[in-house]
Each structure stands twice: as C-alpha cells, then as structure tokens.
Amino acid sequence: MKFKATSYHFDLLKDNDRLSVLYEAIRDYNQGTDLAYDLGCGSGVLSYFLSSKFNEVISIEIDQKAFRCAEENLLDFDNVQVINSNVLDYDFTRKADLIVCEMLDTALIDEEEIPVLNFAKRFLKDDGKIIPQGIINTVELVHLERHHIHWDEGANYETLSDEVAYSQFDFLDDINPEFKTELKLKANNDGLVNGLKITTYTKLNENLIAGPLPMLNPPLLIPLDEKHINVNDFINVEIKYIMGNGIESIKTKYL
Ligand SMILES: C[S@@+](CC[C@H](N)C(=O)[O-])C[C@H]1O[C@@H](n2cnc3c(N)ncnc32)[C@H](O)[C@@H]1O
C-alpha cells in the first residue's frame, strides 16, 4: 500500500528496520481483538497493520497535516476511525485490548510518551497490552566534539567507559516523569571526558528488543564539564531530566 505522509512521517516510513520491528510486534500480539488505540498515528501505518487484527481501531493524531494523510490513507478501512486531537484532550469512553503508542525518543525526554501513556492507560483493559512495552537506557562516558546536546546522527565522539544500564521502564507501570539518578562509571581508557552518551533500547514485547535506529531513538550526546580521567578511575555523575519536557530539562553534574 502507498502511504501519503508529511516529510517527517515519510522519513519514519523509510526506516525499514523501525517499521519491521513495529510490524512484528503487532503481528505477534495474540490477545483480545475488540479495540485498539493507535496514539500518535502519524501517517496511519500502524493502524493499517492493526486493522486486520481488531474489530475496531481508534487512531488519534495531534498534527493536522498528518491527520489528513492518515484519514486519506485509511479511508477504505471501515473499522478504523481517525481523530484529529491531542490524546490528552480526547474523551476516551471505552477500554481497549491494546494501546500502540510510538511517541518514543531517546530516554523518553523529548517526546510525550510518558505523559500520554500515564493518561491513556486508564482506558486499557486489566489484561491489556501496550506496544512498545517499555525501554532500557544505558550510559557511557565520552569525549564529544560538539559542546551542546545533540543526537548521534553521524557525530564524532570517543567512548571512554563501558556501557552501563541505568534505568528501565515497563509502560504498564505508573511512571514518574521526573527522573534523577547517580551513575558510577568506570573509565576504560585515559582521556578527556566532556560528555555522556545515552542509548535507548526499545522493548517491543517480551521477545523483541530493538537497538537504536535512525528514526527510533538514535543515541543522545550530552555535554559535561571537562575532566581528565585515567583507565579504571570511577567517575560519579548525577543526571536528571523530566520525561516529556524536552532536552532542555536535562541537567548533569559530577558528584
Ligand atoms: C514518532 S511519530 C509516530 C507516527 C506513527 N505512529 C508511525 O509509526 O509512523 C509520533 C506521532 O505522535 C504525534 N503526537 C505527539 N504528541 C501527541 C499527542 N499529545 N496527541 C496526539 N498525537 C501526538 C506526533 O504528531 C507524531 O505524528
């Protein structure tokens, strides 16, 4: 099927690995098939996957241009209803078997996955599922060339510690968007640390985990004050941010 999409949603469609893991997760879902919500449906591609499994799909998109594309793309699917609304303003009246919500970004800082799911989860049946199911975040010490927060889209940096998992979330749990943790990172090289690299792994379901992809959580590079380190040193760092409040909410300091 050919999809009409905004340029951003077209880039999402072009990332084949991203689309494949989302497709696989929906394909492997094998519980109730009455109702699914597709929150932030974009071009409507995931609603298209859902339409053959569910009696009814309700697809909600905040962006008007994307909504118009989804509406057109899904016109022939009588069991899919596309709605132009902020999920947080939508008047949910029924509980669903499945919520699909791909408003992910690295460590969930910049996008609204957590506020949206904290709100919409009330409209999930007791045994309902969420796709993606959760995330795992890791961190490394790095030397960055650029001294501002940026995503790893071909950026140059040198890694100076092992990769350490520092948090993980299951979206079925209630999640406090205000996140703060203390990291103890062991240098695996001599060098000049001036940043952290955060990598997010997406848990699509119990059996499927996606690493960072160009359009699904590319690693995030965050500046730190400069510090000379030697191999086997332990470096203690505090990191805090508010999930859903943007990358400006990230604060880091040495402890
Ligand atoms: C990463 S895109 C995913 C689009 C589509 N599901 C796909 O996989 O191609 C996230 C979408 O969520 C929408 N979105 C973000 N916040 C929203 C909100 N509060 N309510 C409804 N849609 C929202 C964005 O406009 C965007 O289209």
Short mmCIF file of C-alpha atoms and ligand atoms in Angstrom, two decimals:
data_model
loop_
_atom_site.label_atom_id
_atom_site.label_comp_id
_atom_site.label_asym_id
_atom_site.label_seq_id
_atom_site.Cartn_x
_atom_site.Cartn_y
_atom_site.Cartn_z
CA MET A 1 0.00 0.00 0.00
CA LYS A 2 1.29 3.51 -0.87
CA PHE A 3 1.11 5.97 2.03
CA LYS A 4 0.59 9.70 1.81
CA ALA A 5 2.69 11.34 4.54
CA THR A 6 4.29 14.59 5.72
CA SER A 7 8.05 14.73 5.15
CA TYR A 8 8.75 13.74 8.79
CA HIS A 9 6.35 10.81 8.67
CA PHE A 10 7.80 9.82 5.30
CA ASP A 11 11.25 9.59 6.95
CA LEU A 12 9.68 7.32 9.59
CA LEU A 13 8.24 5.13 6.83
CA LYS A 14 11.62 4.93 5.06
CA ASP A 15 13.34 3.47 8.16
CA ASN A 16 12.64 -0.17 7.22
CA ASP A 17 14.11 -1.65 10.40
CA ARG A 18 11.90 0.58 12.54
CA LEU A 19 8.80 -0.32 10.57
CA SER A 20 9.70 -4.03 10.64
CA VAL A 21 10.01 -4.26 14.43
CA LEU A 22 6.73 -2.40 14.93
CA TYR A 23 5.07 -4.66 12.35
CA GLU A 24 6.45 -7.79 14.06
CA ALA A 25 5.23 -6.66 17.48
CA ILE A 26 1.71 -6.08 16.14
CA ARG A 27 1.82 -9.35 14.17
CA ASP A 28 2.84 -11.30 17.30
CA TYR A 29 0.12 -9.77 19.52
CA ASN A 30 -2.31 -12.60 20.34
CA GLN A 31 -4.80 -11.41 22.96
CA GLY A 32 -8.23 -9.72 22.79
CA THR A 33 -9.15 -8.23 19.40
CA ASP A 34 -12.10 -5.97 20.21
CA LEU A 35 -10.50 -2.49 20.24
CA ALA A 36 -7.03 -0.99 19.73
CA TYR A 37 -5.93 2.64 20.14
CA ASP A 38 -3.13 3.96 17.92
CA LEU A 39 -1.93 7.06 19.79
CA GLY A 40 0.04 9.49 17.62
CA CYS A 41 -0.89 7.58 14.49
CA GLY A 42 1.09 9.84 12.10
CA SER A 43 0.60 8.55 8.55
CA GLY A 44 -1.61 5.76 9.93
CA VAL A 45 0.76 2.95 9.00
CA LEU A 46 0.48 1.17 12.36
CA SER A 47 -3.34 1.49 12.25
CA TYR A 48 -3.13 -0.21 8.85
CA PHE A 49 -1.26 -3.13 10.48
CA LEU A 50 -3.81 -3.18 13.33
CA SER A 51 -6.86 -3.07 11.05
CA SER A 52 -6.61 -6.74 10.05
CA LYS A 53 -6.47 -7.91 13.69
CA PHE A 54 -9.02 -5.75 15.51
CA ASN A 55 -12.77 -5.24 15.18
CA GLU A 56 -12.15 -1.55 15.75
CA VAL A 57 -9.12 0.76 15.70
CA ILE A 58 -9.26 4.34 17.03
CA SER A 59 -6.31 6.37 15.72
CA ILE A 60 -5.51 9.76 17.27
CA GLU A 61 -3.09 12.32 15.82
CA ILE A 62 -2.43 15.88 17.03
CA ASP A 63 -0.84 17.20 13.84
CA GLN A 64 -3.44 18.35 11.35
CA LYS A 65 -1.43 17.62 8.18
CA ALA A 66 -0.54 14.12 9.39
CA PHE A 67 -4.15 13.55 10.44
CA ARG A 68 -5.36 14.44 6.91
CA CYS A 69 -2.86 11.99 5.40
CA ALA A 70 -3.92 9.21 7.81
CA GLU A 71 -7.59 9.90 7.13
CA GLU A 72 -6.98 9.56 3.39
CA ASN A 73 -4.70 6.52 3.72
CA LEU A 74 -7.25 4.67 5.86
CA LEU A 75 -10.41 5.73 4.02
CA ASP A 76 -11.20 2.21 2.79
CA PHE A 77 -10.85 0.63 6.23
CA ASP A 78 -14.31 0.78 7.79
CA ASN A 79 -13.09 -0.45 11.18
CA VAL A 80 -10.56 2.41 11.57
CA GLN A 81 -11.63 5.81 12.89
CA VAL A 82 -9.04 8.61 12.59
CA ILE A 83 -9.34 11.55 15.01
CA ASN A 84 -7.51 14.88 14.96
CA SER A 85 -6.85 15.61 18.65
CA ASN A 86 -4.29 15.83 21.37
CA VAL A 87 -4.55 12.45 23.15
CA LEU A 88 -4.59 14.38 26.44
CA ASP A 89 -7.82 16.15 25.36
CA TYR A 90 -9.56 13.13 23.85
CA ASP A 91 -12.70 11.94 25.57
CA PHE A 92 -11.99 8.21 25.87
CA THR A 93 -15.18 6.25 26.57
CA ARG A 94 -14.07 2.62 26.17
CA LYS A 95 -11.29 0.36 27.37
CA ALA A 96 -9.04 -1.18 24.73
CA ASP A 97 -7.27 -4.53 24.48
CA LEU A 98 -4.16 -2.87 23.07
CA ILE A 99 -2.62 0.59 23.03
CA VAL A 100 0.01 1.25 20.39
CA CYS A 101 1.91 4.45 21.21
CA GLU A 102 5.14 5.22 19.40
CA MET A 103 5.99 8.67 20.71
CA LEU A 104 9.42 7.45 21.70
CA ASP A 105 12.66 9.31 21.75
CA THR A 106 15.96 8.62 23.46
CA ALA A 107 15.28 8.12 27.21
CA LEU A 108 11.75 9.50 26.54
CA ILE A 109 12.90 13.04 27.37
CA ASP A 110 11.84 14.97 24.29
CA GLU A 111 8.51 13.35 23.33
CA GLU A 112 5.26 12.79 25.16
CA GLU A 113 5.24 9.00 25.56
CA ILE A 114 5.10 9.09 29.37
CA PRO A 115 2.51 11.88 29.92
CA VAL A 116 0.34 10.41 27.15
CA LEU A 117 0.52 6.84 28.47
CA ASN A 118 0.07 7.90 32.12
CA PHE A 119 -3.22 9.47 30.93
CA ALA A 120 -4.41 6.93 28.35
CA LYS A 121 -3.57 3.76 30.31
CA ARG A 122 -6.77 4.21 32.29
CA PHE A 123 -8.53 3.19 29.09
CA LEU A 124 -6.76 -0.15 28.81
CA LYS A 125 -8.44 -3.38 29.94
CA ASP A 126 -6.96 -5.06 33.04
CA ASP A 127 -5.20 -7.65 30.91
CA GLY A 128 -4.48 -5.15 28.11
CA LYS A 129 -1.07 -4.69 26.44
CA ILE A 130 0.98 -1.72 25.27
CA ILE A 131 3.25 -1.73 22.18
CA PRO A 132 6.09 -0.83 22.57
CA GLN A 133 6.14 -2.44 26.02
CA GLY A 134 8.99 -0.42 27.52
CA ILE A 135 12.57 0.78 27.25
CA ILE A 136 16.04 0.18 28.70
CA ASN A 137 18.50 3.09 28.95
CA THR A 138 22.28 2.84 29.07
CA VAL A 139 25.04 5.40 29.52
CA GLU A 140 28.72 5.78 28.61
CA LEU A 141 31.39 8.43 29.26
CA VAL A 142 32.51 10.07 26.03
CA HIS A 143 34.71 12.78 24.57
CA LEU A 144 32.50 14.91 22.31
CA GLU A 145 33.49 17.27 19.53
CA ARG A 146 30.31 19.34 19.81
CA HIS A 147 29.52 21.08 23.10
CA HIS A 148 25.74 21.08 23.01
CA ILE A 149 23.11 18.37 23.38
CA HIS A 150 22.71 16.51 20.10
CA TRP A 151 21.62 13.18 18.70
CA ASP A 152 24.13 10.74 17.22
CA GLU A 153 23.42 11.27 13.55
CA GLY A 154 26.97 10.62 12.38
CA ALA A 155 28.52 12.74 15.17
CA ASN A 156 32.17 12.21 16.13
CA TYR A 157 32.96 11.13 19.68
CA GLU A 158 35.31 8.80 21.55
CA THR A 159 33.93 6.32 24.11
CA LEU A 160 35.80 6.30 27.44
CA SER A 161 33.84 3.83 29.62
CA ASP A 162 31.86 0.62 29.41
CA GLU A 163 28.13 0.85 28.64
CA VAL A 164 26.07 0.65 31.84
CA ALA A 165 22.27 0.15 32.07
CA TYR A 166 20.90 2.86 34.38
CA SER A 167 17.11 2.63 34.09
CA GLN A 168 14.31 0.64 32.57
CA PHE A 169 10.59 1.18 32.34
CA ASP A 170 7.60 -1.04 31.65
CA PHE A 171 4.87 1.16 30.20
CA LEU A 172 2.17 -0.76 32.10
CA ASP A 173 3.58 0.73 35.33
CA ASP A 174 2.77 4.23 36.54
CA ILE A 175 5.90 6.20 35.71
CA ASN A 176 7.05 9.38 37.45
CA PRO A 177 8.23 11.67 34.61
CA GLU A 178 10.75 13.37 36.94
CA PHE A 179 13.86 11.22 36.67
CA LYS A 180 17.07 11.52 38.70
CA THR A 181 19.91 9.04 39.21
CA GLU A 182 23.52 8.79 40.34
CA LEU A 183 25.86 6.99 37.93
CA LYS A 184 29.16 5.30 38.81
CA LEU A 185 31.08 4.81 35.57
CA LYS A 186 34.45 3.06 35.25
CA ALA A 187 36.89 4.55 32.75
CA ASN A 188 38.18 2.01 30.22
CA ASN A 189 40.73 4.44 28.76
CA ASP A 190 42.80 7.51 29.61
CA GLY A 191 41.33 10.66 28.15
CA LEU A 192 39.35 13.88 28.49
CA VAL A 193 35.71 13.30 29.39
CA ASN A 194 33.32 16.05 28.38
CA GLY A 195 30.06 14.21 27.81
CA LEU A 196 27.66 11.34 28.29
CA LYS A 197 26.14 9.13 25.62
CA ILE A 198 22.66 7.79 26.37
CA THR A 199 21.41 4.82 24.36
CA THR A 200 17.83 3.56 24.49
CA TYR A 201 16.80 0.02 23.62
CA THR A 202 13.12 -0.41 22.80
CA LYS A 203 11.31 -3.44 24.19
CA LEU A 204 8.56 -4.05 21.63
CA ASN A 205 7.21 -7.10 23.50
CA GLU A 206 8.55 -9.92 25.71
CA ASN A 207 10.59 -11.35 22.81
CA LEU A 208 11.60 -8.39 20.69
CA ILE A 209 14.12 -5.64 21.50
CA ALA A 210 15.27 -3.01 19.01
CA GLY A 211 18.56 -1.19 19.34
CA PRO A 212 18.87 2.44 18.30
CA LEU A 213 17.78 3.09 14.69
CA PRO A 214 18.00 6.28 12.61
CA MET A 215 14.30 7.10 13.24
CA LEU A 216 13.90 5.22 16.53
CA ASN A 217 15.92 6.57 19.44
CA PRO A 218 19.32 7.47 17.95
CA PRO A 219 21.77 7.87 20.90
CA LEU A 220 21.77 11.22 22.69
CA LEU A 221 25.05 13.04 23.40
CA ILE A 222 25.05 15.36 26.43
CA PRO A 223 27.88 17.71 27.44
CA LEU A 224 29.53 17.51 30.88
CA ASP A 225 32.27 19.70 32.36
CA GLU A 226 35.72 18.59 31.13
CA LYS A 227 37.63 16.13 33.33
CA HIS A 228 40.89 14.23 32.72
CA ILE A 229 40.45 10.55 33.57
CA ASN A 230 42.70 7.52 33.75
CA VAL A 231 41.81 3.94 32.95
CA ASN A 232 39.99 2.21 35.88
CA ASP A 233 39.01 5.54 37.55
CA PHE A 234 35.44 5.65 38.84
CA ILE A 235 33.55 8.76 37.78
CA ASN A 236 30.37 9.66 39.68
CA VAL A 237 27.80 11.72 37.82
CA GLU A 238 24.26 12.84 38.59
CA ILE A 239 21.80 13.08 35.73
CA LYS A 240 18.23 14.35 35.93
CA TYR A 241 15.52 15.22 33.42
CA ILE A 242 11.77 15.36 33.07
CA MET A 243 10.36 12.87 30.59
CA GLY A 244 8.15 14.71 28.12
CA ASN A 245 9.59 18.14 28.99
CA GLY A 246 12.26 18.38 26.28
CA ILE A 247 16.04 18.01 26.20
CA GLU A 248 16.41 21.43 27.88
CA SER A 249 15.24 19.70 31.08
CA ILE A 250 18.47 17.59 31.18
CA LYS A 251 20.88 18.56 34.00
CA THR A 252 24.19 16.80 34.70
CA LYS A 253 26.92 17.27 37.34
CA TYR A 254 29.87 15.38 38.81
CA LEU A 255 29.36 14.12 42.38
C1 LIG B 1 7.17 9.15 16.21
S1 LIG B 1 5.67 9.66 15.45
C2 LIG B 1 4.95 8.08 15.06
C3 LIG B 1 3.94 8.15 13.94
C4 LIG B 1 3.34 6.81 13.53
N1 LIG B 1 2.78 6.10 14.65
C5 LIG B 1 4.36 5.95 12.84
O1 LIG B 1 4.80 4.98 13.45
O2 LIG B 1 4.74 6.24 11.71
C6 LIG B 1 4.72 10.23 16.83
C7 LIG B 1 3.43 10.91 16.45
O3 LIG B 1 2.73 11.27 17.64
C8 LIG B 1 2.08 12.51 17.42
N2 LIG B 1 1.81 13.10 18.75
C9 LIG B 1 2.72 13.59 19.61
N3 LIG B 1 2.12 14.02 20.74
C10 LIG B 1 0.79 13.78 20.57
C11 LIG B 1 -0.35 13.98 21.40
N4 LIG B 1 -0.25 14.51 22.62
N5 LIG B 1 -1.56 13.61 20.93
C12 LIG B 1 -1.68 13.06 19.68
N6 LIG B 1 -0.64 12.85 18.85
C13 LIG B 1 0.59 13.19 19.29
C14 LIG B 1 3.07 13.30 16.57
O4 LIG B 1 2.44 14.36 15.88
C15 LIG B 1 3.59 12.19 15.65
O5 LIG B 1 2.82 12.09 14.48
#
